[in-house]
Structures are given as structure tokens and as C-alpha cells.
N, C-alpha and C. Protein backbone atom coordinates (compact mmCIF):
# COMPACT_ATOMS: atom_id res chain seq x y z
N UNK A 1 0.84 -1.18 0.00
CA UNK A 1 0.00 0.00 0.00
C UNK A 1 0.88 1.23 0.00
N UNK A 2 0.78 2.09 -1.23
CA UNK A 2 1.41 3.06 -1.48
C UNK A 2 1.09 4.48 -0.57
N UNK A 3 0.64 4.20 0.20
CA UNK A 3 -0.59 5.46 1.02
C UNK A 3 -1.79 5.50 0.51
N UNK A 4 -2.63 6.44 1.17
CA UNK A 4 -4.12 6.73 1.19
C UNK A 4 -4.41 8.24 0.18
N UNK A 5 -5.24 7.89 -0.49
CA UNK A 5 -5.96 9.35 -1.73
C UNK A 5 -6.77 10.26 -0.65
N UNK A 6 -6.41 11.20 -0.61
CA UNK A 6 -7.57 12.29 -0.62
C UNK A 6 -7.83 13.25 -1.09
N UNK A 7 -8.90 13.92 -1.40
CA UNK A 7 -9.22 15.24 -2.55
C UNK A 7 -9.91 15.97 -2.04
N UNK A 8 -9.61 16.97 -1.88
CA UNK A 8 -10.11 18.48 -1.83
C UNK A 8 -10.53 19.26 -2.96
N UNK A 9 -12.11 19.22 -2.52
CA UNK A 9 -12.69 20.33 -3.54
C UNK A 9 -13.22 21.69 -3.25
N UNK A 10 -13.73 22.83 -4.00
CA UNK A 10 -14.05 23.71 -2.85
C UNK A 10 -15.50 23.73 -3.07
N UNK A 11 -15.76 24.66 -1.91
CA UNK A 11 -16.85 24.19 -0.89
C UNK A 11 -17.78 25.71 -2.13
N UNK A 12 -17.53 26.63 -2.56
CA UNK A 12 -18.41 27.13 -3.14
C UNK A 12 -18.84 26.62 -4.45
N UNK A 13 -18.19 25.60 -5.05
CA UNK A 13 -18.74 24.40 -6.14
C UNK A 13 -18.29 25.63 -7.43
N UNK A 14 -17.30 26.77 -7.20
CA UNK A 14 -16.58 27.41 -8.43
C UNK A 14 -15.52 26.43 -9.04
N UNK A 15 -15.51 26.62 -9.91
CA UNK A 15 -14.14 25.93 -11.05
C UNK A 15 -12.92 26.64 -10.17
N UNK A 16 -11.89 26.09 -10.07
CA UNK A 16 -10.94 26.54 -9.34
C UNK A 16 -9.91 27.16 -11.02
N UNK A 17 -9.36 28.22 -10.23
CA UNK A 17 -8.62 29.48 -11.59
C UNK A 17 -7.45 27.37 -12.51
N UNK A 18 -7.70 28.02 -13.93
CA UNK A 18 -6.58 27.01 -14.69
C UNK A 18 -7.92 25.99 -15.07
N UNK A 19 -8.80 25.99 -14.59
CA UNK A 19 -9.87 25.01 -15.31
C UNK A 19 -10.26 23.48 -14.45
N UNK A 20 -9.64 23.51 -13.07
CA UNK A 20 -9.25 22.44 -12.44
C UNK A 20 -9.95 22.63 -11.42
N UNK A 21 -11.10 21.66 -10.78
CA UNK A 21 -12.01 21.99 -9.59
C UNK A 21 -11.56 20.68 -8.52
N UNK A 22 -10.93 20.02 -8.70
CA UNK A 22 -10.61 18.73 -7.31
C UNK A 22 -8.89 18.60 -7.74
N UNK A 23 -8.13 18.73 -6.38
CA UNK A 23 -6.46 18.49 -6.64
C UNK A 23 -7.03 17.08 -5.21
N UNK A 24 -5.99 16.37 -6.48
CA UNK A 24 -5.79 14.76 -5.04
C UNK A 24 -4.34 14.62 -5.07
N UNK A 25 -4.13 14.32 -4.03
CA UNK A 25 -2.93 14.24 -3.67
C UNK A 25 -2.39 12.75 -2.81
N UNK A 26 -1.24 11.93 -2.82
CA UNK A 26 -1.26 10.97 -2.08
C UNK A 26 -0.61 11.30 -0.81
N UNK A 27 -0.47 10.34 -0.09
CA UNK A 27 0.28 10.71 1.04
C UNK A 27 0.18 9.32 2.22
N UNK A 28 1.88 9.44 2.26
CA UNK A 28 1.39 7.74 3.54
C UNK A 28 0.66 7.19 4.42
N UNK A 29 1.11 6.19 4.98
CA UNK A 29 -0.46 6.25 5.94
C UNK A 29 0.40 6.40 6.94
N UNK A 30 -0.56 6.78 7.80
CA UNK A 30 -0.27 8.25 9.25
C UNK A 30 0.39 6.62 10.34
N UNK A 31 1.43 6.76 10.68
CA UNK A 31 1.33 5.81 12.21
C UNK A 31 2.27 6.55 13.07
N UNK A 32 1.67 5.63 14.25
CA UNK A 32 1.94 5.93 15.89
C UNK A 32 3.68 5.45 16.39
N UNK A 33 4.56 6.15 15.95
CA UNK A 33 6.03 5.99 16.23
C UNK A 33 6.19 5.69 17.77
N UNK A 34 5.09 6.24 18.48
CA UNK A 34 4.96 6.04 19.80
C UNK A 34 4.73 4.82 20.46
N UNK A 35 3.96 4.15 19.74
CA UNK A 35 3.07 3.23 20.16
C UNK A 35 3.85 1.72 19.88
N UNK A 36 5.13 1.94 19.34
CA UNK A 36 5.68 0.60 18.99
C UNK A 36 7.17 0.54 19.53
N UNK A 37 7.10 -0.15 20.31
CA UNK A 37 8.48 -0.08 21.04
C UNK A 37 9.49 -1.08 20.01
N UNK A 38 10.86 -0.21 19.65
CA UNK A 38 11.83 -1.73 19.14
C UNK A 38 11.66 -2.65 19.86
N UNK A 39 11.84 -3.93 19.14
CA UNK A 39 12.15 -5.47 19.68
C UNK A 39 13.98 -5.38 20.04
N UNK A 40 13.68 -5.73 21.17
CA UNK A 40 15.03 -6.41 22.05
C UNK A 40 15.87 -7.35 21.29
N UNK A 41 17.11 -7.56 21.35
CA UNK A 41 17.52 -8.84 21.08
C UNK A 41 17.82 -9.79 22.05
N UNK A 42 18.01 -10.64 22.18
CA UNK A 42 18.23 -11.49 23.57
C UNK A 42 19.22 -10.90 24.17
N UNK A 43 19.89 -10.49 23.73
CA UNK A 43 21.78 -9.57 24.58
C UNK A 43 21.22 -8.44 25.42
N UNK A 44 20.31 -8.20 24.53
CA UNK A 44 19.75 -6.65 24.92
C UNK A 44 18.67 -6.91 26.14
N UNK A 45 18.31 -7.88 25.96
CA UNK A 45 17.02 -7.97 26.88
C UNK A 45 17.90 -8.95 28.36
N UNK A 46 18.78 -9.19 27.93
CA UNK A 46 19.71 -9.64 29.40
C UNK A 46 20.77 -8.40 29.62
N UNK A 47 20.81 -7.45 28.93
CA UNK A 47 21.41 -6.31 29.26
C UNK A 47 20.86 -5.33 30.67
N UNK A 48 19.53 -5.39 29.88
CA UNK A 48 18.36 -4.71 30.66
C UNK A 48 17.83 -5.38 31.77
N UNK A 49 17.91 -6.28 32.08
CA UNK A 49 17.07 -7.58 33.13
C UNK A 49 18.32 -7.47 34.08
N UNK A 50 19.94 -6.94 33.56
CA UNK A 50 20.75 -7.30 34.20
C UNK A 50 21.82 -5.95 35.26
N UNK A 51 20.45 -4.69 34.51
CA UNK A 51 21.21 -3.03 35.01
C UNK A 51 21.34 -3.24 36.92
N UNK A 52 22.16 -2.76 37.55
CA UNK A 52 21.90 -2.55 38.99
C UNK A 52 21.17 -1.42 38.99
N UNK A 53 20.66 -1.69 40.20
CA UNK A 53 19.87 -0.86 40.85
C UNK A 53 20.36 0.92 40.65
N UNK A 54 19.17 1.60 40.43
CA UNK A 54 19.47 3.00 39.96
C UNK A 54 20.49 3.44 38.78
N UNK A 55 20.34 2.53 37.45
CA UNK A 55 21.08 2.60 36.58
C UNK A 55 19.71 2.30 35.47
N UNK A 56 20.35 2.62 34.34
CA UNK A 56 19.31 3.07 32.92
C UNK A 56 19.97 2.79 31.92
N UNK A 57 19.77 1.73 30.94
CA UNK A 57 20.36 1.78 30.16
C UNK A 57 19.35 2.57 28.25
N UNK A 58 20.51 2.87 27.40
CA UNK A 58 19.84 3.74 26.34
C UNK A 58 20.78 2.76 25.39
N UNK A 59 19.06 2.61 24.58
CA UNK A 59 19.89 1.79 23.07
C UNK A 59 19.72 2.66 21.97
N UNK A 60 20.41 2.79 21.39
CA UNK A 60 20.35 3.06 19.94
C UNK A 60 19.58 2.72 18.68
N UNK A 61 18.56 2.48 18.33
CA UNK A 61 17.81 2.11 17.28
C UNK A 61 18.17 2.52 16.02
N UNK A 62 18.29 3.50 16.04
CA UNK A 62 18.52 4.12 14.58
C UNK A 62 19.27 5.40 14.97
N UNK A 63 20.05 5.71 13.76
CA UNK A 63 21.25 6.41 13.68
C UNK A 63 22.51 5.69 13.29
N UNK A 64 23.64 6.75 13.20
CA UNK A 64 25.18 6.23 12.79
C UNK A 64 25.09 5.32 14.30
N UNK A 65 25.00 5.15 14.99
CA UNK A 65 25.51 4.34 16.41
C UNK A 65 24.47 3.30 16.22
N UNK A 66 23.29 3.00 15.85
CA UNK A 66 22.63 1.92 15.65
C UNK A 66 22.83 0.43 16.36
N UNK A 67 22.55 0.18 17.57
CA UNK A 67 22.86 -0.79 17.97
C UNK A 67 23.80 -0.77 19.44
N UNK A 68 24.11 0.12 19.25
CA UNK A 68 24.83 0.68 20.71
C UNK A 68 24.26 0.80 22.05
N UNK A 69 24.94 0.84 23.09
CA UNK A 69 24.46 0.73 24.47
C UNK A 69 24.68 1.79 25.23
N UNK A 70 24.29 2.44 26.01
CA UNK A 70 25.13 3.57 26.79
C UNK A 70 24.32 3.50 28.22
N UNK A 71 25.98 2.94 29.21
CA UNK A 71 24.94 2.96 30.61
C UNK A 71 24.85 4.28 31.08
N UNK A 72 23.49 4.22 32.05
CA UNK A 72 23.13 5.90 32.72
C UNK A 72 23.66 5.15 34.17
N UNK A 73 24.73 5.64 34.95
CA UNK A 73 25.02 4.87 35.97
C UNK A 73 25.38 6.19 37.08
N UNK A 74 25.68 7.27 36.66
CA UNK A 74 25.72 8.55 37.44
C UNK A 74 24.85 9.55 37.71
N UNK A 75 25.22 9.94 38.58
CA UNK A 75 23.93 11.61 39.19
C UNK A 75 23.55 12.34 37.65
N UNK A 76 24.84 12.77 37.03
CA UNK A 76 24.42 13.54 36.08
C UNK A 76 25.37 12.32 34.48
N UNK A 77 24.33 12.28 33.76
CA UNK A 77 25.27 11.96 32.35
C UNK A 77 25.04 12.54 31.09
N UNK A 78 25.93 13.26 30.33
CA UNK A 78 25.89 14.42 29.04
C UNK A 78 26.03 13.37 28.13
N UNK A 79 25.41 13.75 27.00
CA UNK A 79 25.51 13.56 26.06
C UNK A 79 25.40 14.17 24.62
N UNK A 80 26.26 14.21 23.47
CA UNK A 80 26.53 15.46 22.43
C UNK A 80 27.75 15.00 21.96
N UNK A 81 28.07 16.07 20.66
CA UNK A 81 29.21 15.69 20.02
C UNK A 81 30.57 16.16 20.07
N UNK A 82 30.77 16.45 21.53
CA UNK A 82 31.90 17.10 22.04
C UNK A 82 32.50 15.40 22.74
N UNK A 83 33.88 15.18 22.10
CA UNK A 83 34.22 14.08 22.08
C UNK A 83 34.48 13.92 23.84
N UNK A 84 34.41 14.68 24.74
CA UNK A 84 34.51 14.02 26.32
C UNK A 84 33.05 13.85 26.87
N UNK A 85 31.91 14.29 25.96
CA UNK A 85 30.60 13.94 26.31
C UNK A 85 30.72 12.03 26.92
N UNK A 86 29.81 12.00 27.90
CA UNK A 86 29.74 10.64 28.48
C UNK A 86 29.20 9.85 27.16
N UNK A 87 28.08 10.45 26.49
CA UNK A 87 27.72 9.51 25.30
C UNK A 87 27.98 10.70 24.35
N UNK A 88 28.88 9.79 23.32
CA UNK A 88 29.49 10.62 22.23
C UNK A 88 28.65 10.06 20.87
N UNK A 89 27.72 11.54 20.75
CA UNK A 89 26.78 11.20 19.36
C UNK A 89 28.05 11.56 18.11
N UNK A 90 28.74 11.29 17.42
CA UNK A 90 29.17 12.54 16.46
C UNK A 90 28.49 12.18 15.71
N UNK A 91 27.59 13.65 15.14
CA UNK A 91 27.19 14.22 13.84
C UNK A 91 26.37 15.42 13.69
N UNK A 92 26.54 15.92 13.04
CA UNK A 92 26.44 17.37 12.63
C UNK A 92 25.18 17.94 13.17
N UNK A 93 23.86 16.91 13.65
CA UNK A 93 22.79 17.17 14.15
C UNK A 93 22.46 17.34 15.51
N UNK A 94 23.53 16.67 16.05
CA UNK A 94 23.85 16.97 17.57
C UNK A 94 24.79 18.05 18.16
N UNK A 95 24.37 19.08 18.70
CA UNK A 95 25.01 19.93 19.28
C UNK A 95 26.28 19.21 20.21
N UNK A 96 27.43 19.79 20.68
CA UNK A 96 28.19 19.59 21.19
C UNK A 96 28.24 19.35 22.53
N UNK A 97 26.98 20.06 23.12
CA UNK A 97 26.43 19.64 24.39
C UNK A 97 25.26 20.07 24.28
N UNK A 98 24.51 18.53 23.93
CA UNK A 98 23.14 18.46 23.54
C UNK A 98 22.22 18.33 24.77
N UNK A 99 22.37 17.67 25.63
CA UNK A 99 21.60 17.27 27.10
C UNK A 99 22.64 16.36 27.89
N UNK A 100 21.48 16.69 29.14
CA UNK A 100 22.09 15.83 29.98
C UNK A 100 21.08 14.81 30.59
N UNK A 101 21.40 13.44 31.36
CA UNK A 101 20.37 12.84 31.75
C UNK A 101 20.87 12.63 33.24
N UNK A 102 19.69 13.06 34.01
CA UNK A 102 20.02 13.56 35.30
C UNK A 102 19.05 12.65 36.51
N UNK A 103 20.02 11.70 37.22
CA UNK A 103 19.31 10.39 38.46
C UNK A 103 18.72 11.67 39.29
N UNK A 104 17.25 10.96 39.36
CA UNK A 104 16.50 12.20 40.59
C UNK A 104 15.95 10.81 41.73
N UNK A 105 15.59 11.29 42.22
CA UNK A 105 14.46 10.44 43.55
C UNK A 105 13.43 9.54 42.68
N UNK A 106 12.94 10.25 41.92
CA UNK A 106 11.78 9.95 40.96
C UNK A 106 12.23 9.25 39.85
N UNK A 107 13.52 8.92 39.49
CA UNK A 107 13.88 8.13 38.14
C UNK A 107 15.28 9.07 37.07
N UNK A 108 14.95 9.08 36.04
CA UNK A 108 15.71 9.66 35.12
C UNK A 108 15.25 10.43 34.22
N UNK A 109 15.85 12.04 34.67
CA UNK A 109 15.20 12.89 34.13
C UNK A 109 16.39 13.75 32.25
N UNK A 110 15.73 13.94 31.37
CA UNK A 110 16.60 14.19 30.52
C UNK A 110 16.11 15.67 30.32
N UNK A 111 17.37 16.58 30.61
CA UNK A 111 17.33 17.70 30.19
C UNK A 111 18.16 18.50 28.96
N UNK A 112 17.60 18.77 27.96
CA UNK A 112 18.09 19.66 26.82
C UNK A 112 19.04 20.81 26.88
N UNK A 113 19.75 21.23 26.82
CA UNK A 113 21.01 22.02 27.03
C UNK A 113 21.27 23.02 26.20
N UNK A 114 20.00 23.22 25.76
CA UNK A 114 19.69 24.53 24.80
C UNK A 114 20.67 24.17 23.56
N UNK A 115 20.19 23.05 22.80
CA UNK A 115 20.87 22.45 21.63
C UNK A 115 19.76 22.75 20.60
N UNK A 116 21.04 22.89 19.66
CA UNK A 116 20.19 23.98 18.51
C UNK A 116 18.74 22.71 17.82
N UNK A 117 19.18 21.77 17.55
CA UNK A 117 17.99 21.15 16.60
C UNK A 117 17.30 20.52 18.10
N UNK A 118 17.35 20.58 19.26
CA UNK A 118 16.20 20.43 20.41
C UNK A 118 16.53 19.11 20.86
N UNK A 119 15.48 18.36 21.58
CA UNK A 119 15.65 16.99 22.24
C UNK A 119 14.65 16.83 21.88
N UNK A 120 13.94 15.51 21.76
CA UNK A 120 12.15 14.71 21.51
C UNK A 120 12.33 13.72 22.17
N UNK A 121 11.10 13.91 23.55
CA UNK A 121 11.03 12.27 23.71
C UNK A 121 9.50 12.18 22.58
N UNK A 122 9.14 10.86 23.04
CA UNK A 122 8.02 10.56 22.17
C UNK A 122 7.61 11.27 20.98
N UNK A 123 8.16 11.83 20.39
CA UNK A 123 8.46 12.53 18.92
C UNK A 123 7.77 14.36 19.99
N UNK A 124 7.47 14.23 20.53
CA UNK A 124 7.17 15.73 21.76
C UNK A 124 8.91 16.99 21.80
N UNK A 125 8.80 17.53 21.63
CA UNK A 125 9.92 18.51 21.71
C UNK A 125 10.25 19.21 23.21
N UNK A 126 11.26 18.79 24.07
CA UNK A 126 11.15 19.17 25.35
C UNK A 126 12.39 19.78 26.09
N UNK A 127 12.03 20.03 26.85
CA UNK A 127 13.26 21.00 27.95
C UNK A 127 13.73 20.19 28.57
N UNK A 128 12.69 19.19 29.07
CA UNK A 128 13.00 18.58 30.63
C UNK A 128 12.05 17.94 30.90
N UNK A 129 12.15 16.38 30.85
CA UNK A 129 10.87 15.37 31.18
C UNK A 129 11.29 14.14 31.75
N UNK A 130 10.34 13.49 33.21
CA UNK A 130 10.96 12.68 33.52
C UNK A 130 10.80 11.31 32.68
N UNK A 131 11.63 10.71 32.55
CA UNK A 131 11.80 9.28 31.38
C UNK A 131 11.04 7.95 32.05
N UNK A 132 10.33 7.47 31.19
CA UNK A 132 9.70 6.24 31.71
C UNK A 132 10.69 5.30 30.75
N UNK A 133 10.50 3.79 31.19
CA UNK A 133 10.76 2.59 30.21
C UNK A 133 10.30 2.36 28.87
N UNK A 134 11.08 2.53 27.91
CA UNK A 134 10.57 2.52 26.63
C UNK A 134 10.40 4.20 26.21
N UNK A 135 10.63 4.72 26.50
CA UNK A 135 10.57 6.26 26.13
C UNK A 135 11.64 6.16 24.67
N UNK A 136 11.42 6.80 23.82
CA UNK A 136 12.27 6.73 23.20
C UNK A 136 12.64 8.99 23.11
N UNK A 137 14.04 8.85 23.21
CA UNK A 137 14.52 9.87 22.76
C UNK A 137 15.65 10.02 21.65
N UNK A 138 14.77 11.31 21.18
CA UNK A 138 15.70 11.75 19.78
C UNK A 138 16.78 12.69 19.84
N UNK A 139 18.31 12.98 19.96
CA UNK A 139 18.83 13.44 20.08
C UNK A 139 19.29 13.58 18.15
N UNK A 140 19.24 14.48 17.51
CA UNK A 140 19.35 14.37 15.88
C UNK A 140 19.15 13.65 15.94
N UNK A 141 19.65 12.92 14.75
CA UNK A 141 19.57 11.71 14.22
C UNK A 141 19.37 10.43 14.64
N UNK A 142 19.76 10.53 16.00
CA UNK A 142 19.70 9.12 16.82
C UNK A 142 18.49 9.22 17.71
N UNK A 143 18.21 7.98 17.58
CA UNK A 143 16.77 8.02 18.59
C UNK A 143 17.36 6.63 19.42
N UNK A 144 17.07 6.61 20.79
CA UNK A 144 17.22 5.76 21.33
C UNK A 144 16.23 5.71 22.61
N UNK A 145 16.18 4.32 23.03
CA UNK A 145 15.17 4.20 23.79
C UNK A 145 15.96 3.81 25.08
N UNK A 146 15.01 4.27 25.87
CA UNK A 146 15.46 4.20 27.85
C UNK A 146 15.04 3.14 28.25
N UNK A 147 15.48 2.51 29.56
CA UNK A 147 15.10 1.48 29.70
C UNK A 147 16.01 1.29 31.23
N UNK A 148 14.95 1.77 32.17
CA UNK A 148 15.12 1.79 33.63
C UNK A 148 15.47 0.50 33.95
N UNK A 149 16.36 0.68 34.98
CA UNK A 149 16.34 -0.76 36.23
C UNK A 149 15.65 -0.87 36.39
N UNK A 150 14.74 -2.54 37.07
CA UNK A 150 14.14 -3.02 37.34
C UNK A 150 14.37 -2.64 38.89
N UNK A 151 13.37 -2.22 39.90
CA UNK A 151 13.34 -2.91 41.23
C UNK A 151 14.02 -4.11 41.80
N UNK A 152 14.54 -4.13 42.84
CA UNK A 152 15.57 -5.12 43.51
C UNK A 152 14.14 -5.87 43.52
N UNK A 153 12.78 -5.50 44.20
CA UNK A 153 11.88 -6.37 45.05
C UNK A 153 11.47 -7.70 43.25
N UNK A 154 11.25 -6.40 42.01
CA UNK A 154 10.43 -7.05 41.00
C UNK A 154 11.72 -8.38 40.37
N UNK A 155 13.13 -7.59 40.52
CA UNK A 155 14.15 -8.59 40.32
C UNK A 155 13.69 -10.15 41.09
N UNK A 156 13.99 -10.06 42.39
CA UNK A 156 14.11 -11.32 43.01
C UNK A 156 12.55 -11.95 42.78
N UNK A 157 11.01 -11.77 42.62
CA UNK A 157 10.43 -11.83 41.60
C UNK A 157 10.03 -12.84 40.69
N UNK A 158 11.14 -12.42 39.91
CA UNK A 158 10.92 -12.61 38.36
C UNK A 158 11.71 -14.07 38.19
């Protein structure tokens, strides 16, 4: 399926100027980037099953790093294309100090660092939001998804 037709005509039923009264146009079909979390690979999903306590790990989905890991294991962790950034994006879409992701009481919060092309979690454009599991954030080009420690209690558990 090549996308969905729709046509616009106008509403006073005049010939539109050039002799032409309906323009259709195609266009893809609309989906929820939100709504579909990447699939794990088994490494990945014992990566994550395996974070200590108050640690976060961020995968890479797409982008030049594609496939990459980056643990969140400190109070504060930067990330951007300034090569001593804790996670080193390089490319031209990432500011040099793009954000930081910052351990609170409440979880892991990612704050934007006034980087020119912005931060997105959930395709949302933000300053400062606290991160759930599966969040995915877009730093340029790279989007990667969060993925909290588990609870010591839900660990022993499982």
C-alpha cells in the first residue's frame, strides 16, 4: 500500500482558476512511532534484566551508532558531540552539548542544554521530562530508547 488518496474540492462548487475543480494528492499512511516499542535482542534484553539498581540503560535504534548501548550509571550523564561527552553522538545534528540525563528520587530525568535542533522524547519537543521505560529519545539523528532498572523487590520476583 502506497498510502491513502484524498481530494479536496471547494466548498463554493466554483471551477478553481486554470480550469481544475478537485487536486488529489497521495500521502502515507499516518502511524503511531509512539506506540511501537523496538524489539530487544536477547543480549539486549539480558542487558536490561541485568542493570543494577538506579542505573538506565539507552539503546540506539537508529542512527550512525545503531545498535549501541550507553549505561546511565551517574547523578548527572551528558551527552553530544563534544568528544569528552559521556555519550558521544558525532554528527552534525547533535550539538556539542546536547543534554544531559540527570538520576532524581523519581527516576531519570533528561534535560536539553539549549541544543540547537532540540531533544524529543516521544516525537514531543522538550526542555525537561521525567523518562519512563521505553521512552524513546531523539537526540538528531539518533533516537534511542530508555530502559530503567528493574526494582531489587520485582528482580528477586521474576
Amino acid at each position: 500500500m502506497a498510502g491513502e488518496q484524498y481530494s479536496a474540492e471547494r466548498a463554493d462548487n466554483r471551477q478553481a482558476p486554470g480550469g481544475e475543480d478537485t487536486t488529489s494528492i497521495s500521502l502515507p499512511p499516518i502511524s503511531d512511532s509512539t506506540s511501537v516499542e523496538p524489539k530487544l535482542t536477547p543480549d539486549e534484553r539480558a542487558a536490561v534484566a541485568a542493570l543494577p539498581a538506579g542505573s538506565a540503560l539507552l539503546i540506539a535504534h537508529s542512527g550512525p551508532n545503531a545498535g549501541a548501548r550507553f549505561l546511565l550509571d551517574q547523578d548527572v550523564t551528558t551527552a553530544g558531540r563534544h568528544p569528552n561527552a559521556d555519550v558521544f553522538l558525532d554528527d552534525v545534528t547533535v550539538s556539542r552539548k546536547h543534554v544531559e540525563f540527570r538520576r532524581t528520587p523519581e527516576g531519570f530525568r533528561v534535560v536539553d542544554s539549549m541544543s540547537l535542533n532540540g531533544t524529543y522524547v516521544n516525537n514531543d519537543r522538550v526542555d525537561s521530562v521525567l523518562l519512563r521505560t521505553g521512552s524513546e529519545v531523539q537526540i538528531g539523528k539518533f533516537r534511542l530508547t530508555f530502559y530503567a532498572a528493574r526494582p531489587a523487590s520485582a528482580r528477586t520476583q521474576a
